């Protein structure tokens, strides 16, 4: 139920991202009627289910959209428009198969899918809460690789993640 909400500080990426859209420090704050509150509530439930938090201080120049995506990214989300409403979309497991191939629908069927090159590991940079919020780096290995076999690395910076287990 999205009626009767009150303002509260939150570590949930959904509510923090919504706050960026609606708070008075936004040069053009949005009203609740201009936001897809049901999508934000579903995103908040997703973040809570996975224990995802957004922790950080916006102490650098940024646009509202970029800040929104940084905060929502802590919950695997991004900005989205749902018609005229400001909304959020996030990575989640599909409820049903997206593609289903059977002998009945694949007669004379052929396809080619080019897959992007994947690094052996991501070097994830974040401010570690356990190290007094000092910048820390944690490798995340692609399945089949480890610290002994990985040679191709790609760096990623996470602005609003502070827990090692969230990387």
mmCIF file of C-alpha atoms in Angstrom:
data_model
loop_
_atom_site.group_PDB
_atom_site.id
_atom_site.type_symbol
_atom_site.label_atom_id
_atom_site.label_comp_id
_atom_site.label_asym_id
_atom_site.label_seq_id
_atom_site.Cartn_x
_atom_site.Cartn_y
_atom_site.Cartn_z
ATOM 1 C CA UNK A 1 0.000 0.000 0.000
ATOM 2 C CA UNK A 2 1.590 3.260 -1.137
ATOM 3 C CA UNK A 3 -0.891 5.644 0.516
ATOM 4 C CA UNK A 4 0.029 7.631 3.611
ATOM 5 C CA UNK A 5 3.811 7.410 3.422
ATOM 6 C CA UNK A 6 6.034 9.629 5.516
ATOM 7 C CA UNK A 7 9.612 10.779 4.947
ATOM 8 C CA UNK A 8 12.288 8.653 6.662
ATOM 9 C CA UNK A 9 16.016 8.142 6.197
ATOM 10 C CA UNK A 10 16.598 4.748 4.573
ATOM 11 C CA UNK A 11 19.487 2.551 3.427
ATOM 12 C CA UNK A 12 17.193 0.757 0.990
ATOM 13 C CA UNK A 13 18.330 1.727 -2.560
ATOM 14 C CA UNK A 14 14.710 2.074 -3.714
ATOM 15 C CA UNK A 15 13.745 4.662 -1.119
ATOM 16 C CA UNK A 16 17.076 6.486 -1.400
ATOM 17 C CA UNK A 17 16.682 6.742 -5.184
ATOM 18 C CA UNK A 18 13.079 7.937 -4.827
ATOM 19 C CA UNK A 19 14.311 10.520 -2.316
ATOM 20 C CA UNK A 20 16.710 11.896 -4.938
ATOM 21 C CA UNK A 21 13.735 12.493 -7.221
ATOM 22 C CA UNK A 22 11.435 14.031 -4.619
ATOM 23 C CA UNK A 23 13.641 15.843 -2.075
ATOM 24 C CA UNK A 24 13.863 19.618 -1.953
ATOM 25 C CA UNK A 25 17.586 19.667 -2.855
ATOM 26 C CA UNK A 26 16.592 18.446 -6.335
ATOM 27 C CA UNK A 27 16.366 21.563 -8.558
ATOM 28 C CA UNK A 28 13.128 20.160 -10.042
ATOM 29 C CA UNK A 29 11.690 17.826 -7.392
ATOM 30 C CA UNK A 30 9.011 15.379 -8.486
ATOM 31 C CA UNK A 31 5.766 14.841 -6.662
ATOM 32 C CA UNK A 32 4.456 11.434 -5.615
ATOM 33 C CA UNK A 33 1.896 11.598 -8.427
ATOM 34 C CA UNK A 34 4.766 11.888 -10.952
ATOM 35 C CA UNK A 35 6.515 8.744 -9.687
ATOM 36 C CA UNK A 36 5.613 5.075 -10.118
ATOM 37 C CA UNK A 37 5.336 4.364 -6.400
ATOM 38 C CA UNK A 38 4.239 0.765 -6.940
ATOM 39 C CA UNK A 39 7.449 0.065 -8.901
ATOM 40 C CA UNK A 40 9.535 1.667 -6.134
ATOM 41 C CA UNK A 41 7.711 -0.447 -3.519
ATOM 42 C CA UNK A 42 8.411 -3.624 -5.529
ATOM 43 C CA UNK A 43 12.065 -2.568 -5.957
ATOM 44 C CA UNK A 44 12.283 -1.920 -2.188
ATOM 45 C CA UNK A 45 10.949 -5.427 -1.495
ATOM 46 C CA UNK A 46 13.561 -6.864 -3.897
ATOM 47 C CA UNK A 47 16.358 -4.940 -2.143
ATOM 48 C CA UNK A 48 15.137 -6.032 1.291
ATOM 49 C CA UNK A 49 14.878 -9.677 0.181
ATOM 50 C CA UNK A 50 18.525 -9.666 -0.949
ATOM 51 C CA UNK A 51 19.822 -7.467 1.888
ATOM 52 C CA UNK A 52 20.982 -4.748 -0.524
ATOM 53 C CA UNK A 53 21.820 -1.326 0.912
ATOM 54 C CA UNK A 54 22.877 2.056 -0.448
ATOM 55 C CA UNK A 55 25.343 3.811 1.837
ATOM 56 C CA UNK A 56 27.259 6.892 0.863
ATOM 57 C CA UNK A 57 27.581 10.642 0.762
ATOM 58 C CA UNK A 58 27.003 12.598 -2.421
ATOM 59 C CA UNK A 59 29.968 14.944 -1.999
ATOM 60 C CA UNK A 60 30.845 15.415 -5.662
ATOM 61 C CA UNK A 61 29.134 17.232 -8.539
ATOM 62 C CA UNK A 62 26.668 14.975 -10.322
ATOM 63 C CA UNK A 63 23.362 15.133 -12.148
ATOM 64 C CA UNK A 64 20.204 13.834 -10.495
ATOM 65 C CA UNK A 65 20.000 11.067 -13.106
ATOM 66 C CA UNK A 66 23.590 9.913 -12.543
ATOM 67 C CA UNK A 67 23.159 10.024 -8.758
ATOM 68 C CA UNK A 68 19.873 8.110 -9.090
ATOM 69 C CA UNK A 69 21.576 5.384 -11.146
ATOM 70 C CA UNK A 70 24.502 5.177 -8.683
ATOM 71 C CA UNK A 71 22.137 4.734 -5.729
ATOM 72 C CA UNK A 72 19.728 2.388 -7.536
ATOM 73 C CA UNK A 73 22.727 0.418 -8.809
ATOM 74 C CA UNK A 74 23.403 -0.712 -5.245
ATOM 75 C CA UNK A 75 20.156 -2.692 -5.635
ATOM 76 C CA UNK A 76 20.841 -3.707 -9.263
ATOM 77 C CA UNK A 77 18.482 -0.987 -10.536
ATOM 78 C CA UNK A 78 18.410 1.876 -13.045
ATOM 79 C CA UNK A 79 16.174 4.827 -13.885
ATOM 80 C CA UNK A 80 13.191 4.084 -16.104
ATOM 81 C CA UNK A 81 10.144 5.891 -17.476
ATOM 82 C CA UNK A 82 6.796 4.159 -17.193
ATOM 83 C CA UNK A 83 4.684 6.274 -19.504
ATOM 84 C CA UNK A 84 4.816 9.735 -17.939
ATOM 85 C CA UNK A 85 5.893 8.429 -14.521
ATOM 86 C CA UNK A 86 9.451 8.362 -13.196
ATOM 87 C CA UNK A 87 10.197 4.759 -12.326
ATOM 88 C CA UNK A 88 12.902 2.161 -11.738
ATOM 89 C CA UNK A 89 13.819 -1.122 -13.399
ATOM 90 C CA UNK A 90 16.070 -3.800 -11.886
ATOM 91 C CA UNK A 91 17.659 -7.163 -12.629
ATOM 92 C CA UNK A 92 15.493 -10.006 -11.439
ATOM 93 C CA UNK A 93 14.861 -13.606 -12.374
ATOM 94 C CA UNK A 94 12.027 -13.944 -14.914
ATOM 95 C CA UNK A 95 8.757 -15.477 -13.734
ATOM 96 C CA UNK A 96 8.454 -17.581 -16.905
ATOM 97 C CA UNK A 97 10.773 -18.593 -19.742
ATOM 98 C CA UNK A 98 11.500 -15.759 -22.140
ATOM 99 C CA UNK A 99 12.266 -18.063 -25.061
ATOM 100 C CA UNK A 100 11.103 -21.622 -25.440
ATOM 101 C CA UNK A 101 12.376 -23.734 -28.347
ATOM 102 C CA UNK A 102 10.682 -26.997 -29.327
ATOM 103 C CA UNK A 103 10.769 -29.161 -32.472
ATOM 104 C CA UNK A 104 7.415 -27.615 -33.440
ATOM 105 C CA UNK A 105 8.643 -24.014 -33.571
ATOM 106 C CA UNK A 106 12.189 -24.565 -34.871
ATOM 107 C CA UNK A 107 11.721 -26.070 -38.343
ATOM 108 C CA UNK A 108 14.437 -24.607 -40.602
ATOM 109 C CA UNK A 109 15.492 -22.412 -37.720
ATOM 110 C CA UNK A 110 19.041 -21.128 -37.402
ATOM 111 C CA UNK A 111 20.561 -18.350 -35.411
ATOM 112 C CA UNK A 112 23.875 -16.842 -34.511
ATOM 113 C CA UNK A 113 24.466 -15.018 -31.274
ATOM 114 C CA UNK A 114 27.640 -13.045 -30.742
ATOM 115 C CA UNK A 115 28.568 -12.991 -27.098
ATOM 116 C CA UNK A 116 30.690 -10.173 -25.702
ATOM 117 C CA UNK A 117 34.144 -10.890 -24.344
ATOM 118 C CA UNK A 118 33.931 -11.306 -20.601
ATOM 119 C CA UNK A 119 36.810 -10.507 -18.293
ATOM 120 C CA UNK A 120 38.101 -13.238 -16.013
ATOM 121 C CA UNK A 121 37.332 -11.057 -13.001
ATOM 122 C CA UNK A 122 35.939 -7.686 -11.959
ATOM 123 C CA UNK A 123 38.023 -5.586 -9.594
ATOM 124 C CA UNK A 124 35.271 -3.916 -7.578
ATOM 125 C CA UNK A 125 36.228 -0.657 -5.871
ATOM 126 C CA UNK A 126 34.079 0.525 -2.943
ATOM 127 C CA UNK A 127 34.283 2.342 0.397
ATOM 128 C CA UNK A 128 34.606 -0.449 2.957
ATOM 129 C CA UNK A 129 32.572 0.165 6.112
ATOM 130 C CA UNK A 130 34.769 -2.325 8.032
ATOM 131 C CA UNK A 131 37.884 -0.285 7.162
ATOM 132 C CA UNK A 132 36.536 3.107 8.274
ATOM 133 C CA UNK A 133 35.114 3.804 4.795
ATOM 134 C CA UNK A 134 38.518 3.732 3.114
ATOM 135 C CA UNK A 135 38.538 2.812 -0.576
ATOM 136 C CA UNK A 136 38.952 -0.977 -0.919
ATOM 137 C CA UNK A 137 39.120 -3.374 -3.858
ATOM 138 C CA UNK A 138 37.591 -6.849 -4.054
ATOM 139 C CA UNK A 139 37.969 -9.222 -7.011
ATOM 140 C CA UNK A 140 34.871 -11.059 -8.237
ATOM 141 C CA UNK A 141 35.816 -13.980 -10.468
ATOM 142 C CA UNK A 142 33.911 -15.275 -13.474
ATOM 143 C CA UNK A 143 32.913 -18.945 -13.003
ATOM 144 C CA UNK A 144 35.849 -21.129 -13.980
ATOM 145 C CA UNK A 145 38.494 -18.610 -12.886
ATOM 146 C CA UNK A 146 40.199 -17.871 -9.575
ATOM 147 C CA UNK A 147 43.150 -15.857 -8.255
ATOM 148 C CA UNK A 148 45.569 -18.331 -9.898
ATOM 149 C CA UNK A 149 44.030 -18.483 -13.382
ATOM 150 C CA UNK A 150 42.538 -15.014 -14.000
ATOM 151 C CA UNK A 151 44.592 -12.763 -16.292
ATOM 152 C CA UNK A 152 41.970 -10.426 -17.804
ATOM 153 C CA UNK A 153 40.569 -7.917 -15.277
ATOM 154 C CA UNK A 154 38.085 -5.060 -15.563
ATOM 155 C CA UNK A 155 37.620 -2.361 -12.911
ATOM 156 C CA UNK A 156 34.235 -1.217 -11.574
ATOM 157 C CA UNK A 157 33.578 1.501 -9.014
ATOM 158 C CA UNK A 158 30.599 1.267 -6.689
ATOM 159 C CA UNK A 159 29.778 4.576 -5.025
ATOM 160 C CA UNK A 160 27.027 3.474 -2.614
ATOM 161 C CA UNK A 161 28.094 -0.029 -1.601
ATOM 162 C CA UNK A 162 30.003 -0.350 1.676
ATOM 163 C CA UNK A 163 29.667 -4.075 2.565
ATOM 164 C CA UNK A 164 32.049 -6.665 1.114
ATOM 165 C CA UNK A 165 29.294 -9.276 0.920
ATOM 166 C CA UNK A 166 27.192 -6.973 -1.305
ATOM 167 C CA UNK A 167 29.880 -6.939 -3.997
#
